[in-house]
């Protein structure tokens, strides 16, 4: 019996959310006394593979088949399930990322497993029955999910479990999967990825702005603030609908749900559909010139005033802080 | 082309979410139900693809008779016929099995779902259906083009996007950007009444997960207002009190 954690990479570098999944799997392994193996699929350098040892996992299984250098949902799910069977895994952990959401149900079906999606806590283990919390009703509730099948798959929400360092040496083992041609029918045509920017779903700090900014030409101060803080930028729906910002920045009910440590909302009214995407942020700061803006009701800190006046001052204040 | 659109019935986005029975059940009293917003996108895309009599659209819903108004709305927007699998959804595995079992013999080229339902936010049904049918899938599509035998899909990845081509039949979960939701017109609403809505018995599939309890997220402390002439205080509080920088 063992635990398998699948760790995703972007262009050969493991994602932060992947390390979180490793650390989460290790915590479960320690709780139930089972060893953890980490699985990497794709072209990942030795240094990256070894970095998994930082989080206490001793064994890394590497699948570096040419055909799997790009993400192919069906094939990756098949490989993860095959490896899980080969080590007799009773628990498979992966990250509930965009790719992970596509993988988790397929892996669970292949392993006859029960699936806990969008996990935000470690399981409470009562023998076969595990209780794991997830966010529901677009952040308006927290649901306790119970899974009891002998094999369990857990998809961990990024940014909800902090990776804990527990350095150890790793042993890397390569694995040759049996990939069926029918699982390889998807062809990746193009990948556009800004590697210099922090991906929004993984960001610890998010600077977000809304229609209060008046027009796309005013985003340079938002980007500068984000730069100073090492933050990702986001926006409200009308802003991306108007083409002021790209759609992938839109957060809320119909956009992305984020859970950073710090969410700074500038010139956003705080409509319920927007809050649905941000209310699991740890700390919320709101800057709005209308003291009645609904966003203040869910904020931890607020400044009432004109964004065009406050944001430049905030940039200066954060710069002063950084230089200390 | 035959298209299947999976429709879920969810509380209106502005609903106040409360619970009953000692926080073990969702309180449906006074809740207005709507078509899941992402499923509206799927349906609008299907209407676009099936335009000018070039295809047919079936909508499928797993649920009880109380959802019929939602199904009629989907018919008014442009679906040709509807199927309701008569059961209270137990979990995503249960729902996907019902849909896959129906779809297996029908020869759909395309099965569309929303990226997720806004009640349980699982994003699971599409992957389960695809796995049960042994066909490719994309769980969150931002753009979708069909060229007869294959689908070209732009999907979101962390910090970017990926364009992937998959052969049909396939299952695709739609998100913002795929199509603009359509509002039914008078003719559609009138026509919907006479379109077929078939009710089928459900397969007995055990649920693999159960929600045993709901909690409301902890309320945030009252907002601390900071004077706009003293923004340095905010920086200080974020550092020493909130400990987030
Ligand atoms: C089904 C559905 C789904 C939706 N999904 C989403 C979603 O996913 N995400 C989303 O964001 N929205 C969503 N919406 C839209 C949502 O209801 C709001 O309309 C939207 O969030 C408002 O965006 P906003 O706050 O940027 O703009 P507004 O509501 O126009 O607010 C602008 C704010 O800026 C403030 N302001 C103006 N000038 C200044 C200034 N100089 N300095 C400081 N503040 C200023 C104003 O006081 C105001 O509070 C959805 C709506 C529906 C019906
Ligand atoms: N009861 C249901 N009946 C039909 N389709 C559903 C049902 N529940 C979910 N779906 C479909 O599956 C998608 C994803 O739902 P979920 O996995 O619950 O997030 C939804 O957008 C719907 O298209």
XYZ file of C-alpha atoms and ligand atoms in Angstrom:
645
model
C 0.000 0.000 0.000
C 1.265 3.421 -0.924
C 0.349 6.966 -1.831
C 0.977 8.397 -5.268
C 1.190 12.122 -5.907
C 1.234 13.435 -9.454
C 3.222 16.650 -9.810
C 2.597 18.899 -12.808
C 5.255 20.905 -14.595
C 5.208 23.998 -16.772
C 7.892 23.786 -19.460
C 9.900 21.385 -17.325
C 9.630 23.248 -14.024
C 7.340 21.918 -11.323
C 4.512 24.169 -10.299
C 4.155 25.626 -6.851
C 0.794 23.857 -6.581
C 2.605 20.615 -7.394
C 4.882 20.991 -4.384
C 1.811 21.739 -2.283
C 0.326 18.434 -3.466
C 3.581 16.616 -2.600
C 3.594 18.065 0.890
C -0.107 17.253 1.325
C 0.466 13.649 0.230
C 3.389 13.399 2.659
C 1.159 14.596 5.509
C -1.402 11.888 4.671
C 1.364 9.298 4.350
C 2.669 10.197 7.794
C -0.840 10.008 9.246
C -1.597 6.526 7.901
C 1.939 5.152 7.838
C 2.306 4.686 4.091
C 5.212 5.646 1.843
C 4.702 8.357 -0.773
C 5.918 8.218 -4.359
C 5.829 11.274 -6.596
C 5.135 10.940 -10.312
C 6.445 13.310 -12.959
C 5.319 13.057 -16.579
C 7.137 14.907 -19.351
C 10.560 16.385 -19.866
C 11.811 17.505 -16.488
C 15.458 18.065 -15.596
C 17.276 16.128 -12.866
C 17.536 19.162 -10.604
C 13.781 19.640 -10.673
C 13.176 15.947 -10.021
C 15.506 16.088 -7.036
C 13.756 19.185 -5.707
C 10.821 16.967 -4.727
C 12.993 15.670 -1.884
C 12.716 19.064 -0.218
C 9.205 18.112 0.838
C 10.088 14.780 2.392
C 9.268 12.416 -0.464
C 12.001 9.865 -1.106
C 10.856 8.218 -4.286
C 10.258 9.887 -7.641
C 8.881 8.002 -10.609
C 9.761 9.593 -13.899
C 7.844 9.019 -17.130
C 9.699 10.748 -19.922
C 8.207 9.164 -23.032
C 8.502 11.333 -26.132
C 4.746 11.039 -26.855
C 3.965 12.500 -23.447
C 6.028 15.659 -23.656
C 2.793 17.602 -24.097
C -0.237 17.235 -21.885
C -2.718 14.749 -23.337
C -5.574 14.349 -20.911
C -6.552 10.761 -21.757
C -2.996 9.432 -21.933
C -1.846 11.175 -18.756
C -4.832 9.789 -16.853
C -4.031 6.308 -18.142
C -0.373 6.610 -17.117
C -1.187 7.925 -13.650
C -3.653 5.058 -13.114
C -1.139 2.522 -14.428
C 1.586 3.756 -12.086
C -0.894 3.859 -9.196
C -1.736 0.207 -9.810
C 1.907 -0.784 -10.152
C 2.742 0.535 -6.685
C -0.637 -0.571 -5.255
C -1.548 2.966 -4.352
C -4.620 3.358 -2.182
C -4.513 7.142 -2.425
C -3.717 9.332 -5.422
C -3.184 13.050 -4.848
C -3.024 15.661 -7.584
C -3.561 19.354 -7.856
C -7.015 20.687 -8.781
C -5.464 22.830 -11.513
C -6.933 23.338 -14.972
C -5.296 20.136 -16.165
C -5.909 18.341 -12.880
C -9.664 18.910 -13.141
C -9.652 16.991 -16.409
C -7.516 14.176 -15.016
C -9.090 13.518 -11.626
C -12.429 11.993 -12.731
C -10.721 9.847 -15.374
C -8.176 8.505 -12.906
C -10.890 7.838 -10.331
C -13.004 5.947 -12.869
C -10.031 3.818 -13.956
C -9.172 2.912 -10.362
C -12.783 2.433 -9.169
C -11.899 5.093 -6.683
C -13.925 7.670 -4.816
C -12.915 11.219 -5.627
C -12.710 14.227 -3.336
C -12.456 17.239 -5.631
C -11.341 20.733 -4.716
C -9.958 19.680 -1.326
C -9.101 22.571 0.979
C -8.194 20.564 4.096
C -6.316 17.420 5.015
C -8.660 14.464 5.454
C -10.052 13.632 8.852
C -9.421 9.901 8.807
C -11.962 7.617 10.454
C -10.796 4.229 9.210
C -11.982 3.779 5.627
C -14.090 6.914 5.829
C -12.285 10.178 5.083
C -13.807 13.605 5.546
C -12.422 16.377 3.390
C -13.683 19.916 3.045
C -14.278 21.742 -0.225
C -15.662 25.081 -1.198
C -19.213 25.023 -2.609
C -21.848 27.426 -3.912
C -19.073 29.523 -5.427
C -17.413 30.194 -2.108
C -20.630 30.907 -0.208
C -20.325 27.630 1.722
C -17.821 25.032 2.818
C -19.003 21.473 2.298
C -17.692 18.430 4.142
C -17.292 15.617 1.661
C -17.122 12.000 2.760
C -15.399 9.315 0.688
C -15.110 5.698 1.727
C -14.015 3.511 -1.204
C -10.819 1.463 -0.700
C -9.019 3.612 -3.304
C -9.241 7.384 -3.018
C -8.319 10.230 -5.351
C -7.908 13.722 -3.917
C -7.634 16.869 -6.046
C -6.105 19.612 -3.899
C -7.074 23.248 -4.497
C -3.944 25.328 -5.220
C -2.912 27.823 -2.535
C -4.819 26.149 0.281
C -2.106 23.930 1.744
C 1.306 25.306 2.457
C 4.221 23.154 1.292
C 6.295 22.216 4.344
C 10.002 21.602 3.906
C 11.389 18.313 5.251
C 14.475 17.705 3.089
C 15.476 14.173 2.212
C 17.462 12.394 -0.513
C 15.474 11.171 -3.479
C 15.736 8.071 -5.547
C 14.612 8.531 -9.151
C 13.152 5.587 -10.976
C 12.095 5.663 -14.571
C 8.913 3.994 -15.704
C 7.887 2.920 -19.212
C 4.125 3.069 -19.486
C 1.968 1.150 -21.963
C 0.248 3.981 -23.808
C -2.616 2.991 -26.102
C -2.798 4.815 -29.432
C -6.452 5.673 -28.777
C -5.381 7.604 -25.694
C -3.074 9.758 -27.790
C -5.601 11.171 -30.250
C -5.353 14.737 -28.953
C -2.752 16.936 -30.633
C -1.394 20.046 -28.960
C -1.197 22.731 -31.646
C 0.026 25.705 -29.730
C 0.955 26.814 -26.236
C 1.017 30.457 -25.276
C 2.464 30.985 -21.867
C 3.883 34.048 -20.233
C 6.684 32.462 -18.223
C 7.832 35.821 -16.867
C 4.489 36.461 -15.204
C 3.103 34.808 -12.086
C 0.102 32.690 -13.096
C -3.020 34.089 -11.471
C -4.274 30.784 -9.981
C -0.953 30.289 -8.177
C -0.304 33.844 -7.027
C 0.100 34.645 -3.333
C -0.871 38.244 -3.955
C -3.380 39.480 -6.523
C -3.930 43.093 -7.546
C -7.320 43.399 -9.221
C -9.123 46.336 -10.762
C -12.586 47.090 -12.105
C -14.586 49.562 -14.077
C -13.607 52.308 -11.623
C -10.329 52.520 -13.552
C -12.226 54.087 -16.484
C -10.174 52.625 -19.339
C -7.396 50.223 -20.352
C -4.861 53.063 -20.582
C -4.966 53.362 -16.784
C -3.699 49.856 -16.078
C -0.031 50.795 -15.990
C -0.323 51.793 -12.327
C -2.069 48.499 -11.559
C 0.760 46.607 -13.234
C 3.341 48.661 -11.397
C 1.678 47.951 -8.055
C 1.599 44.246 -8.936
C 5.272 44.379 -9.898
C 6.319 45.943 -6.625
C 4.404 43.276 -4.701
C 5.377 40.329 -6.902
C 1.661 39.918 -7.549
C -0.490 38.698 -10.419
C -3.074 41.033 -11.940
C -6.798 40.326 -12.230
C -9.973 42.187 -13.156
C -13.760 42.194 -12.951
C -15.935 40.739 -15.698
C -17.057 43.984 -17.387
C -13.395 44.934 -17.721
C -12.518 41.797 -19.684
C -15.832 41.910 -21.583
C -14.883 45.400 -22.769
C -11.526 44.069 -23.895
C -9.580 46.274 -21.481
C -7.898 43.179 -20.117
C -7.550 39.582 -21.363
C -10.291 37.111 -20.391
C -7.944 34.923 -18.372
C -7.684 37.734 -15.798
C -11.402 37.789 -15.073
C -12.268 36.482 -11.624
C -15.650 35.628 -10.168
C -18.574 33.353 -10.630
C -18.052 32.972 -14.367
C -14.306 33.470 -14.331
C -11.553 32.182 -12.154
C -11.833 31.482 -8.432
C -8.656 32.507 -6.631
C -7.536 32.105 -3.046
C -4.426 34.234 -2.550
C -3.090 35.422 0.794
C -3.805 38.982 -0.240
C -6.393 40.287 -2.710
C -6.340 44.012 -3.417
C -9.508 45.220 -5.189
C -9.332 48.638 -6.794
C -12.416 50.334 -8.280
C -14.501 47.160 -8.067
C -17.981 47.443 -6.569
C -18.041 43.954 -5.023
C -21.046 42.427 -6.783
C -21.954 39.000 -5.443
C -20.793 37.341 -8.676
C -17.380 38.929 -8.320
C -17.102 37.958 -4.653
C -17.788 34.336 -5.589
C -14.325 34.195 -7.113
C -12.404 35.930 -4.355
C -14.047 35.274 -1.012
C -11.668 32.512 -0.063
C -8.762 34.973 -0.133
C -7.097 35.222 3.274
C -6.936 39.007 3.427
C -8.921 41.455 1.299
C -8.058 45.130 0.795
C -10.588 47.371 -0.951
C -9.928 50.766 -2.505
C -13.073 52.512 -3.702
C -14.288 56.119 -3.787
C -17.786 55.113 -2.719
C -17.954 54.376 1.031
C -21.168 52.436 0.358
C -19.555 50.022 -2.115
C -20.622 46.481 -1.106
C -17.026 45.241 -1.289
C -16.214 47.011 2.005
C -18.572 44.596 3.804
C -16.279 41.651 3.099
C -12.981 43.516 3.286
C -10.400 43.313 6.044
C -8.890 46.705 5.223
C -10.308 49.531 3.196
C -9.391 52.951 1.891
C -12.168 55.262 0.766
C -10.862 57.489 -1.996
C -9.915 57.993 -5.598
C -7.838 55.154 -7.035
C -5.902 57.585 -9.222
C -4.765 59.380 -6.108
C -4.246 56.367 -3.812
C -2.585 53.745 -6.021
C 0.531 55.851 -6.826
C 0.961 56.579 -3.120
C 0.538 52.920 -2.310
C 3.211 52.012 -4.863
C 5.591 54.424 -3.135
C 4.730 53.081 0.306
C 5.314 49.463 -0.756
C 8.618 50.487 -2.371
C 9.726 52.070 0.894
C 8.718 48.877 2.721
C 10.597 46.646 0.231
C 13.766 48.698 0.595
C 13.889 48.138 4.321
C -24.275 16.746 -36.506
C -25.964 15.458 -33.374
C -25.127 17.456 -30.265
C -25.932 16.605 -26.655
C -25.962 19.449 -24.121
C -25.935 18.569 -20.420
C -27.947 20.994 -18.340
C -27.856 21.383 -14.588
C -30.354 23.281 -12.540
C -28.714 25.605 -9.995
C -29.696 28.352 -7.545
C -29.728 31.818 -9.081
C -26.340 33.523 -8.672
C -27.736 36.086 -6.237
C -29.343 33.503 -3.922
C -28.686 33.632 -0.233
C -27.270 30.222 0.605
C -28.521 28.698 3.884
C -28.828 25.205 5.312
C -31.341 23.129 7.252
C -31.427 19.890 9.259
C -28.573 20.863 11.485
C -26.469 22.089 8.532
C -26.674 18.820 6.630
C -28.949 19.913 3.784
C -29.168 22.871 1.447
C -32.219 25.011 2.181
C -34.189 25.215 -1.060
C -36.947 27.396 0.407
C -37.390 30.535 -1.670
C -34.591 29.611 -4.072
C -35.032 30.581 -7.695
C -33.493 27.982 -9.991
C -31.785 28.776 -13.291
C -29.865 26.952 -16.008
C -26.269 26.759 -14.833
C -24.636 29.845 -16.472
C -21.864 27.750 -18.092
C -24.449 25.358 -19.525
C -26.125 28.373 -21.147
C -22.827 28.975 -22.908
C -22.745 25.322 -24.028
C -26.303 25.581 -25.297
C -25.622 28.845 -27.150
C -22.613 27.226 -28.845
C -24.723 24.217 -29.817
C -27.355 26.520 -31.338
C -24.594 28.253 -33.308
C -23.160 24.938 -34.532
C -26.501 23.395 -35.407
C -27.693 26.555 -37.207
C -29.800 26.379 -40.397
C -30.970 22.858 -39.814
C -27.389 21.545 -40.047
C -27.705 19.567 -36.860
C -29.901 18.633 -33.958
C -29.581 19.463 -30.306
C -30.732 17.249 -27.466
C -30.559 18.558 -23.926
C -30.255 16.116 -21.072
C -30.862 16.733 -17.416
C -30.605 14.390 -14.476
C -33.162 15.577 -11.970
C -36.698 15.535 -10.713
C -39.840 16.992 -12.297
C -39.253 20.268 -10.453
C -36.525 21.015 -13.034
C -38.892 20.909 -15.985
C -39.123 24.725 -16.277
C -35.326 24.823 -16.686
C -35.520 22.173 -19.398
C -38.320 24.079 -21.170
C -36.144 27.169 -21.117
C -33.368 25.221 -22.832
C -35.882 24.124 -25.474
C -36.988 27.747 -25.888
C -33.373 28.814 -26.440
C -33.061 26.360 -29.303
C -32.703 22.691 -28.338
C -34.808 20.327 -30.471
C -35.709 17.785 -27.855
C -35.015 16.995 -24.218
C -34.425 14.008 -22.018
C -34.816 14.020 -18.273
C -33.404 11.145 -16.298
C -35.775 10.994 -13.398
C -33.679 10.947 -10.243
C -32.296 13.238 -7.617
C -28.594 13.618 -8.493
C -26.508 11.744 -5.906
C -23.047 12.839 -6.988
C -21.120 13.566 -10.194
C -20.368 9.873 -10.745
C -24.078 9.062 -10.586
C -24.986 11.895 -12.973
C -22.246 11.012 -15.471
C -23.285 7.372 -15.560
C -26.859 8.340 -16.433
C -25.701 10.630 -19.228
C -23.093 8.221 -20.611
C -25.578 5.375 -20.591
C -28.073 7.438 -22.587
C -25.441 8.817 -24.989
C -23.831 5.447 -25.728
C -26.396 4.390 -28.318
C -27.304 7.786 -29.766
C -24.319 8.659 -31.940
C -23.676 12.188 -30.707
C -20.660 13.805 -32.358
C -20.338 16.331 -29.597
C -21.284 16.278 -25.927
C -21.181 19.695 -24.291
C -21.286 20.467 -20.578
C -20.522 23.610 -18.643
C -17.035 23.951 -17.144
C -18.622 23.402 -13.738
C -21.950 23.729 -11.997
C -22.082 26.764 -9.748
C -23.547 24.842 -6.805
C -20.985 22.123 -6.134
C -18.295 23.452 -8.485
C -16.997 20.003 -9.306
C -15.935 20.108 -12.964
C -16.226 16.340 -12.769
C -19.184 15.286 -14.869
C -17.462 15.944 -18.215
C -14.364 13.892 -17.374
C -16.437 11.014 -16.024
C -18.678 10.925 -19.119
C -15.667 10.940 -21.431
C -13.970 8.170 -19.492
C -17.136 6.070 -19.421
C -17.489 6.463 -23.195
C -13.742 6.131 -23.845
C -13.510 9.373 -25.837
C -11.347 12.517 -25.603
C -12.350 15.541 -23.570
C -11.374 19.049 -22.615
C -12.716 20.099 -19.259
C -12.440 23.890 -19.570
C -12.694 25.332 -23.084
C -12.421 29.054 -23.790
C -12.906 28.725 -27.549
C -14.268 25.960 -29.705
C -14.244 25.342 -33.462
C -15.649 22.268 -35.159
C -14.563 21.186 -38.617
C -16.672 18.091 -39.156
C -14.446 15.386 -37.775
C -12.469 17.196 -35.152
C -12.693 19.972 -32.585
C -10.063 22.647 -32.103
C -10.233 23.866 -28.560
C -8.459 26.637 -26.756
C -8.157 25.673 -23.128
C -6.928 27.609 -20.179
C -3.683 26.645 -18.496
C -2.044 28.411 -15.580
C -0.625 31.655 -16.929
C -1.644 31.069 -20.526
C -3.558 28.988 -22.980
C -3.141 25.875 -25.032
C -4.717 24.993 -28.362
C -5.540 21.324 -28.705
C -7.161 19.381 -31.512
C -9.221 16.303 -30.689
C -11.186 13.931 -32.893
C -14.961 13.665 -32.522
C -16.878 12.332 -30.734
C -15.655 14.266 -27.725
C -16.847 15.841 -24.486
C -16.154 19.523 -23.931
C -16.795 21.677 -20.870
C -17.480 25.240 -21.951
C -16.436 28.455 -20.216
C -16.739 32.171 -20.969
C -15.586 32.998 -24.453
C -17.017 29.960 -26.254
C -20.316 31.710 -27.048
C -22.590 34.470 -25.768
C -25.587 33.091 -23.823
C -28.839 33.470 -25.764
C -32.100 34.842 -24.424
C -35.169 32.931 -25.643
C -37.525 34.924 -27.864
C -41.334 34.713 -27.908
C -41.385 32.269 -30.791
C -38.918 30.034 -28.999
C -40.954 30.103 -25.804
C -44.165 29.215 -27.639
C -42.438 26.503 -29.659
C -40.820 24.948 -26.592
C -44.189 23.800 -25.288
C -44.660 21.338 -28.097
C -41.087 20.017 -28.273
C -40.595 16.484 -26.944
C -39.405 16.028 -23.352
C -38.812 12.382 -22.685
C -38.599 11.168 -19.078
C -36.457 8.097 -18.491
C -35.858 5.930 -15.492
C -32.454 6.207 -13.839
C -29.862 3.468 -13.516
C -29.148 2.489 -9.967
C -25.577 3.685 -9.539
C -24.202 4.127 -6.048
C -22.790 7.535 -5.133
C -19.074 7.491 -4.357
C -19.030 10.690 -2.352
C -21.466 12.236 0.081
C -21.735 15.715 1.442
C -22.404 15.330 5.126
C -22.239 18.888 6.328
C -22.230 22.508 5.217
C -20.633 25.437 6.963
C -20.736 29.099 6.197
C -17.270 30.555 5.692
C -16.076 32.383 8.803
C -17.240 36.002 8.693
C -14.522 38.539 8.138
C -13.812 41.020 10.889
C -15.292 44.450 10.350
C -13.348 46.334 7.768
C -10.588 48.497 9.179
C -10.693 51.791 7.339
C -7.427 53.528 6.741
C -7.128 57.210 6.062
C -6.275 57.920 2.448
C -3.536 60.292 3.528
C -1.833 57.600 5.535
C -1.418 54.658 3.163
C 1.809 53.672 4.928
C -0.408 52.466 7.769
C -1.949 49.917 5.419
C 1.476 48.598 4.504
C 2.333 48.325 8.189
C -0.911 46.451 9.010
C -0.481 44.043 6.111
C 2.967 43.276 7.416
C 2.518 43.098 11.171
C -1.169 42.297 11.657
C -2.344 40.343 8.604
C 1.188 38.972 8.005
C 0.633 38.670 4.276
C 3.631 40.692 3.065
C -24.680 35.519 -14.264
C -23.698 36.598 -13.962
C -22.365 36.251 -13.795
C -21.420 37.246 -13.506
N -20.118 36.857 -13.312
C -19.203 37.796 -12.933
C -17.857 37.421 -12.648
O -17.467 36.259 -12.763
N -16.990 38.377 -12.258
C -17.351 39.693 -12.132
O -16.491 40.513 -11.763
N -18.597 40.078 -12.409
C -19.543 39.172 -12.816
N -20.802 39.573 -13.101
C -21.076 41.020 -13.140
C -21.296 41.626 -11.760
O -22.652 41.479 -11.413
C -20.934 43.132 -11.765
O -21.680 43.774 -12.767
C -19.452 43.391 -11.991
O -18.655 42.629 -11.102
C -19.160 44.863 -11.791
O -17.828 45.148 -12.159
P -17.064 46.400 -11.520
O -17.119 46.314 -10.052
O -15.740 46.474 -12.174
O -17.902 47.624 -12.085
P -18.952 48.560 -11.366
O -20.035 47.812 -10.729
O -19.292 49.609 -12.356
O -18.144 49.214 -10.188
C -17.102 50.140 -10.334
C -16.688 50.558 -8.938
O -15.601 51.460 -9.041
C -15.787 52.511 -8.127
N -15.060 53.676 -8.663
C -15.394 54.478 -9.695
N -14.448 55.418 -9.896
C -13.482 55.195 -8.968
C -12.243 55.834 -8.666
N -11.809 56.874 -9.364
N -11.520 55.354 -7.639
C -11.950 54.280 -6.896
N -13.097 53.644 -7.165
C -13.859 54.089 -8.186
C -17.277 52.715 -8.038
O -17.634 53.309 -6.794
C -17.792 51.290 -8.160
O -17.913 50.679 -6.882
C -21.781 38.613 -13.406
C -23.129 38.953 -13.575
C -24.080 37.977 -13.849
C -25.510 38.389 -14.000
N -27.871 16.909 -12.876
C -27.258 17.153 -14.041
N -27.876 16.869 -15.211
C -27.273 17.093 -16.405
N -26.051 17.648 -16.516
C -25.388 17.956 -15.387
C -25.942 17.723 -14.096
N -25.039 18.124 -13.172
C -23.979 18.593 -13.857
N -24.168 18.489 -15.191
C -23.266 18.927 -16.279
O -21.924 18.797 -15.873
C -21.262 20.045 -15.827
C -20.260 20.059 -14.715
O -20.918 19.861 -13.487
P -20.131 19.549 -12.137
O -19.248 18.392 -12.392
O -21.239 19.275 -11.162
O -19.376 20.814 -11.802
C -22.393 21.067 -15.732
O -21.993 22.314 -16.249
C -23.480 20.403 -16.558
O -23.268 20.629 -17.944
